[in-house]
Amino acid sequence: MKKILIIGGGFAGIKCALDLEKSGLKDSKITLVSNMSHFEYHALLYRVVTGVSPLEVCISLNQIFKNKHVEVVKDEIAEVDIYNKQALASSQSRYTFDYLVLALGSETDYFNVQGLQKNAFTLKTTDDALKLKRHVHNLFCNCEKNAETMHLVIVGAGPTGVELSAQLAAYSRSLAKMYKTNPSLVSIDLFERESQVIPRFPAEVSQKIEQRLRLLGVNVYLNQPIVKEDFDQVYLKDMQIKTHTVVWTSGVKANHLYSQIKGLELDNRGRVIVNDLLQAKNFTNVYIAGDGAATKYSGMAHTAIIDGSFVAQQLVSDVTNQHDKKYIPQKPQYIIPVGPGWAVFVSDNIKLYGRLAWIIKLLRDLSNFMLFLPFEKALTVLRYGKVLEETCEVCNVAHD
């Protein structure tokens, strides 16, 4: 009986487990360990901040693996010993393996900016999104509304920063109307240390996105790295801003556990160096999938899905002594929503803007959900995006 241990419940880990189970691999036990009981669709977290039901971004792992021959365990892995083929959890549970798949994802990188980790909001989990949502509601419910308290600062104009600032611009207008707040008090600033928003995009695409943001009422500041932050003020290269709301969306790094595992070799970004089979260097039974692999397009959901499927194929090939196929990175398509009903689609030389790109985004989300769920259930999950859940306790009191 070959023991296959998958650590991580994101796109890569789940896709790997599902493909392994579907392959009908005999004489093997598949165990997936995640520190959460659900899968989180990070691409839609910004919508939870603006009132959409969390059910749109959270899918129970038990639902995904219902009637599947995969053991799903909620636990926090604290140590991994590759040489002795075991992983130790914070619960003191010990998981042994013959094959190991590390699909740990990424975590927030604060770049050692003073005060940032303590004072800034982030957007990596559903809990982060709900925390920020409650904070925004409290601002509008607060009787002492002024230009300082209603000033929202988002640092980092990558996809998450762009999506969040655009959606907040529309959402804040709705809240201002609901709570009879002067909308001119609300200010949303987006800061980027590079010379354009979405730095990886062609300049013409970034300019279109910037124009759209400004049209929505977002103030965009480029070439403005953050220096430090304290309780009520953020310090940038050329200015200081009074605010009680700073959202950090600028930095991510490979999960810290990778750096603690003896034997793994890392690149300068903390990602694991892998061969053309996605095996960790010098280990034929350890695979790295998703954000933690030092591959060309790691960090994208599309890449994580491909990695998970590829690793599953390699495991089947290894167990059954078949020929291995080499890993070829696939350039992803980029779809960035910029406010309700408007998006940007970029794929090689194809560039689309507006409603059509937004529809493509909806179809992509449905396709991703269908990787894990039957069509009917995937459609139900997507429909939760139309369900508003304004759960702020202060706001509820204000309406009573």
Short mmCIF file of N, CA and C in Angstrom, two decimals, residues 140-238:
data_model
loop_
_atom_site.label_atom_id
_atom_site.label_comp_id
_atom_site.label_asym_id
_atom_site.label_seq_id
_atom_site.Cartn_x
_atom_site.Cartn_y
_atom_site.Cartn_z
N PHE A 140 -18.99 53.83 8.12
CA PHE A 140 -20.21 54.50 7.68
C PHE A 140 -21.25 54.61 8.79
N CYS A 141 -21.16 53.71 9.76
CA CYS A 141 -22.10 53.76 10.88
C CYS A 141 -21.64 54.75 11.96
N ASN A 142 -20.38 55.11 11.93
CA ASN A 142 -19.81 56.00 12.94
C ASN A 142 -20.42 57.39 12.82
N CYS A 143 -20.84 57.95 13.95
CA CYS A 143 -21.46 59.28 13.92
C CYS A 143 -20.44 60.38 13.64
N GLU A 144 -19.16 60.13 13.89
CA GLU A 144 -18.12 61.14 13.66
C GLU A 144 -17.43 60.87 12.32
N LYS A 145 -18.15 61.19 11.25
CA LYS A 145 -17.60 60.97 9.92
C LYS A 145 -16.86 62.21 9.45
N ASN A 146 -15.65 62.00 9.00
CA ASN A 146 -14.86 63.11 8.46
C ASN A 146 -13.93 62.59 7.39
N ALA A 147 -13.19 63.50 6.78
CA ALA A 147 -12.33 63.12 5.65
C ALA A 147 -11.24 62.14 6.05
N GLU A 148 -10.87 62.14 7.33
CA GLU A 148 -9.83 61.22 7.78
C GLU A 148 -10.36 59.81 7.96
N THR A 149 -11.50 59.70 8.66
CA THR A 149 -12.06 58.37 8.93
C THR A 149 -12.61 57.72 7.66
N MET A 150 -13.05 58.52 6.68
CA MET A 150 -13.63 57.97 5.46
C MET A 150 -12.61 57.85 4.34
N HIS A 151 -11.34 57.92 4.69
CA HIS A 151 -10.26 57.82 3.70
C HIS A 151 -9.74 56.39 3.68
N LEU A 152 -9.93 55.67 2.57
CA LEU A 152 -9.50 54.29 2.43
C LEU A 152 -8.26 54.23 1.55
N VAL A 153 -7.21 53.62 2.05
CA VAL A 153 -5.94 53.54 1.32
C VAL A 153 -5.63 52.08 1.00
N ILE A 154 -5.40 51.80 -0.26
CA ILE A 154 -5.04 50.46 -0.70
C ILE A 154 -3.63 50.54 -1.29
N VAL A 155 -2.73 49.72 -0.77
CA VAL A 155 -1.34 49.76 -1.20
C VAL A 155 -1.04 48.51 -2.03
N GLY A 156 -0.72 48.72 -3.29
CA GLY A 156 -0.42 47.62 -4.20
C GLY A 156 -1.43 47.56 -5.32
N ALA A 157 -1.04 47.95 -6.54
CA ALA A 157 -1.96 47.97 -7.67
C ALA A 157 -1.77 46.76 -8.56
N GLY A 158 -1.60 45.60 -7.92
CA GLY A 158 -1.66 44.34 -8.66
C GLY A 158 -3.11 43.96 -8.85
N PRO A 159 -3.40 42.74 -9.29
CA PRO A 159 -4.79 42.33 -9.51
C PRO A 159 -5.69 42.53 -8.29
N THR A 160 -5.25 42.10 -7.11
CA THR A 160 -6.09 42.22 -5.92
C THR A 160 -6.37 43.67 -5.58
N GLY A 161 -5.35 44.53 -5.62
CA GLY A 161 -5.54 45.94 -5.31
C GLY A 161 -6.48 46.63 -6.28
N VAL A 162 -6.33 46.32 -7.56
CA VAL A 162 -7.19 46.90 -8.59
C VAL A 162 -8.63 46.44 -8.40
N GLU A 163 -8.82 45.13 -8.23
CA GLU A 163 -10.17 44.59 -8.06
C GLU A 163 -10.86 45.18 -6.84
N LEU A 164 -10.13 45.23 -5.72
CA LEU A 164 -10.72 45.71 -4.47
C LEU A 164 -11.05 47.19 -4.54
N SER A 165 -10.12 48.01 -5.00
CA SER A 165 -10.37 49.45 -5.04
C SER A 165 -11.53 49.80 -5.96
N ALA A 166 -11.62 49.13 -7.11
CA ALA A 166 -12.72 49.40 -8.04
C ALA A 166 -14.06 49.00 -7.43
N GLN A 167 -14.10 47.84 -6.79
CA GLN A 167 -15.35 47.38 -6.19
C GLN A 167 -15.74 48.25 -4.99
N LEU A 168 -14.75 48.67 -4.22
CA LEU A 168 -15.03 49.54 -3.07
C LEU A 168 -15.57 50.89 -3.51
N ALA A 169 -15.11 51.38 -4.64
CA ALA A 169 -15.60 52.67 -5.13
C ALA A 169 -17.11 52.62 -5.36
N ALA A 170 -17.58 51.54 -5.98
CA ALA A 170 -19.02 51.39 -6.21
C ALA A 170 -19.76 51.09 -4.90
N TYR A 171 -19.18 50.26 -4.08
CA TYR A 171 -19.83 49.86 -2.83
C TYR A 171 -19.95 51.03 -1.85
N SER A 172 -18.93 51.87 -1.77
CA SER A 172 -18.96 53.00 -0.84
C SER A 172 -20.05 53.99 -1.21
N ARG A 173 -20.33 54.14 -2.51
CA ARG A 173 -21.42 55.03 -2.92
C ARG A 173 -22.76 54.49 -2.43
N SER A 174 -22.92 53.17 -2.50
CA SER A 174 -24.16 52.55 -2.02
C SER A 174 -24.31 52.74 -0.52
N LEU A 175 -23.21 52.54 0.22
CA LEU A 175 -23.27 52.71 1.67
C LEU A 175 -23.51 54.17 2.04
N ALA A 176 -22.91 55.08 1.30
CA ALA A 176 -23.11 56.50 1.59
C ALA A 176 -24.58 56.88 1.43
N LYS A 177 -25.21 56.34 0.40
CA LYS A 177 -26.64 56.61 0.19
C LYS A 177 -27.48 55.95 1.27
N MET A 178 -27.11 54.72 1.65
CA MET A 178 -27.87 53.98 2.65
C MET A 178 -27.85 54.67 4.00
N TYR A 179 -26.67 55.21 4.36
CA TYR A 179 -26.53 55.81 5.68
C TYR A 179 -26.48 57.32 5.65
N LYS A 180 -26.95 57.88 4.51
CA LYS A 180 -27.09 59.32 4.38
C LYS A 180 -25.79 60.05 4.74
N THR A 181 -24.72 59.53 4.17
CA THR A 181 -23.40 60.13 4.35
C THR A 181 -23.06 60.94 3.11
N ASN A 182 -22.44 62.08 3.31
CA ASN A 182 -22.01 62.90 2.18
C ASN A 182 -20.97 62.12 1.39
N PRO A 183 -21.26 61.72 0.14
CA PRO A 183 -20.30 60.90 -0.62
C PRO A 183 -18.97 61.59 -0.88
N SER A 184 -18.95 62.92 -0.82
CA SER A 184 -17.69 63.63 -1.05
C SER A 184 -16.69 63.41 0.08
N LEU A 185 -17.15 62.91 1.22
CA LEU A 185 -16.24 62.59 2.32
C LEU A 185 -15.43 61.34 2.05
N VAL A 186 -15.97 60.45 1.21
CA VAL A 186 -15.34 59.15 0.95
C VAL A 186 -14.23 59.31 -0.09
N SER A 187 -13.06 58.84 0.25
CA SER A 187 -11.92 58.91 -0.67
C SER A 187 -11.23 57.55 -0.71
N ILE A 188 -10.97 57.05 -1.90
CA ILE A 188 -10.29 55.77 -2.08
C ILE A 188 -9.02 56.00 -2.88
N ASP A 189 -7.87 55.75 -2.26
CA ASP A 189 -6.57 55.94 -2.90
C ASP A 189 -5.91 54.59 -3.15
N LEU A 190 -5.35 54.43 -4.33
CA LEU A 190 -4.61 53.22 -4.69
C LEU A 190 -3.17 53.62 -4.98
N PHE A 191 -2.23 53.05 -4.23
CA PHE A 191 -0.81 53.38 -4.37
C PHE A 191 -0.03 52.20 -4.96
N GLU A 192 0.88 52.49 -5.85
CA GLU A 192 1.72 51.47 -6.49
C GLU A 192 3.15 51.99 -6.56
N ARG A 193 4.09 51.13 -6.16
CA ARG A 193 5.50 51.53 -6.18
C ARG A 193 6.09 51.55 -7.58
N GLU A 194 5.48 50.83 -8.53
CA GLU A 194 5.97 50.81 -9.91
C GLU A 194 5.35 51.97 -10.71
N SER A 195 5.69 52.04 -11.98
CA SER A 195 5.26 53.17 -12.80
C SER A 195 3.91 52.94 -13.48
N GLN A 196 3.28 51.78 -13.25
CA GLN A 196 1.97 51.52 -13.82
C GLN A 196 1.22 50.52 -12.96
N VAL A 197 -0.12 50.51 -13.08
CA VAL A 197 -0.91 49.50 -12.39
C VAL A 197 -0.72 48.17 -13.10
N ILE A 198 -0.90 47.07 -12.38
CA ILE A 198 -0.63 45.71 -12.91
C ILE A 198 0.70 45.74 -13.68
N PRO A 199 1.82 45.87 -12.97
CA PRO A 199 3.12 46.05 -13.65
C PRO A 199 3.46 45.00 -14.68
N ARG A 200 2.93 43.77 -14.53
CA ARG A 200 3.30 42.72 -15.48
C ARG A 200 2.57 42.88 -16.83
N PHE A 201 1.56 43.74 -16.90
CA PHE A 201 0.78 43.89 -18.12
C PHE A 201 1.47 44.82 -19.11
N PRO A 202 1.13 44.69 -20.41
CA PRO A 202 1.59 45.69 -21.39
C PRO A 202 1.11 47.08 -20.98
N ALA A 203 1.90 48.09 -21.31
CA ALA A 203 1.59 49.46 -20.88
C ALA A 203 0.21 49.92 -21.34
N GLU A 204 -0.19 49.56 -22.55
CA GLU A 204 -1.48 50.01 -23.07
C GLU A 204 -2.64 49.43 -22.25
N VAL A 205 -2.48 48.19 -21.79
CA VAL A 205 -3.54 47.56 -20.97
C VAL A 205 -3.60 48.22 -19.60
N SER A 206 -2.43 48.46 -19.02
CA SER A 206 -2.39 49.12 -17.71
C SER A 206 -3.01 50.51 -17.77
N GLN A 207 -2.78 51.23 -18.86
CA GLN A 207 -3.36 52.56 -19.01
C GLN A 207 -4.88 52.50 -19.09
N LYS A 208 -5.41 51.47 -19.77
CA LYS A 208 -6.87 51.30 -19.84
C LYS A 208 -7.44 51.05 -18.45
N ILE A 209 -6.75 50.21 -17.68
CA ILE A 209 -7.21 49.90 -16.33
C ILE A 209 -7.15 51.15 -15.45
N GLU A 210 -6.08 51.91 -15.57
CA GLU A 210 -5.96 53.14 -14.78
C GLU A 210 -7.07 54.12 -15.13
N GLN A 211 -7.38 54.27 -16.41
CA GLN A 211 -8.46 55.16 -16.83
C GLN A 211 -9.79 54.71 -16.23
N ARG A 212 -10.02 53.41 -16.24
CA ARG A 212 -11.26 52.88 -15.68
C ARG A 212 -11.34 53.16 -14.18
N LEU A 213 -10.24 52.96 -13.47
CA LEU A 213 -10.21 53.22 -12.03
C LEU A 213 -10.54 54.68 -11.73
N ARG A 214 -9.92 55.58 -12.47
CA ARG A 214 -10.16 57.01 -12.24
C ARG A 214 -11.60 57.37 -12.56
N LEU A 215 -12.17 56.73 -13.57
CA LEU A 215 -13.57 56.97 -13.92
C LEU A 215 -14.49 56.55 -12.79
N LEU A 216 -14.11 55.50 -12.07
CA LEU A 216 -14.91 55.01 -10.94
C LEU A 216 -14.71 55.87 -9.69
N GLY A 217 -13.75 56.77 -9.71
CA GLY A 217 -13.51 57.63 -8.56
C GLY A 217 -12.35 57.22 -7.70
N VAL A 218 -11.52 56.29 -8.18
CA VAL A 218 -10.34 55.85 -7.43
C VAL A 218 -9.17 56.78 -7.76
N ASN A 219 -8.51 57.29 -6.74
CA ASN A 219 -7.31 58.11 -6.94
C ASN A 219 -6.09 57.20 -7.06
N VAL A 220 -5.42 57.22 -8.20
CA VAL A 220 -4.30 56.33 -8.47
C VAL A 220 -2.99 57.11 -8.35
N TYR A 221 -2.07 56.59 -7.52
CA TYR A 221 -0.76 57.21 -7.33
C TYR A 221 0.31 56.18 -7.68
N LEU A 222 1.15 56.51 -8.66
CA LEU A 222 2.20 55.60 -9.11
C LEU A 222 3.56 56.07 -8.60
N ASN A 223 4.53 55.16 -8.63
CA ASN A 223 5.89 55.45 -8.12
C ASN A 223 5.86 55.92 -6.67
N GLN A 224 5.02 55.26 -5.88
CA GLN A 224 4.86 55.66 -4.48
C GLN A 224 4.98 54.45 -3.56
N PRO A 225 6.19 54.03 -3.22
CA PRO A 225 6.35 52.93 -2.27
C PRO A 225 6.01 53.39 -0.85
N ILE A 226 5.46 52.47 -0.06
CA ILE A 226 5.15 52.78 1.33
C ILE A 226 6.42 52.67 2.16
N VAL A 227 6.59 53.60 3.09
CA VAL A 227 7.78 53.62 3.94
C VAL A 227 7.50 53.03 5.31
N LYS A 228 6.38 53.47 5.93
CA LYS A 228 5.97 52.89 7.21
C LYS A 228 4.52 53.26 7.48
N GLU A 229 3.95 52.62 8.50
CA GLU A 229 2.57 52.90 8.87
C GLU A 229 2.43 52.86 10.38
N ASP A 230 1.62 53.77 10.91
CA ASP A 230 1.26 53.67 12.33
C ASP A 230 -0.26 53.65 12.43
N PHE A 231 -0.80 53.87 13.62
CA PHE A 231 -2.22 53.66 13.86
C PHE A 231 -3.12 54.50 12.96
N ASP A 232 -2.78 55.77 12.76
CA ASP A 232 -3.69 56.65 12.02
C ASP A 232 -3.01 57.39 10.87
N GLN A 233 -1.88 56.88 10.42
CA GLN A 233 -1.17 57.57 9.35
C GLN A 233 -0.29 56.61 8.57
N VAL A 234 -0.23 56.83 7.26
CA VAL A 234 0.64 56.02 6.41
C VAL A 234 1.66 56.95 5.75
N TYR A 235 2.91 56.49 5.72
CA TYR A 235 3.99 57.30 5.19
C TYR A 235 4.46 56.70 3.85
N LEU A 236 4.39 57.51 2.79
CA LEU A 236 4.84 57.10 1.48
C LEU A 236 6.05 57.91 1.08
N LYS A 237 6.58 57.64 -0.10
CA LYS A 237 7.83 58.28 -0.50
C LYS A 237 7.73 59.80 -0.48
N ASP A 238 6.61 60.33 -1.00
CA ASP A 238 6.50 61.78 -1.15
C ASP A 238 5.37 62.41 -0.34
#
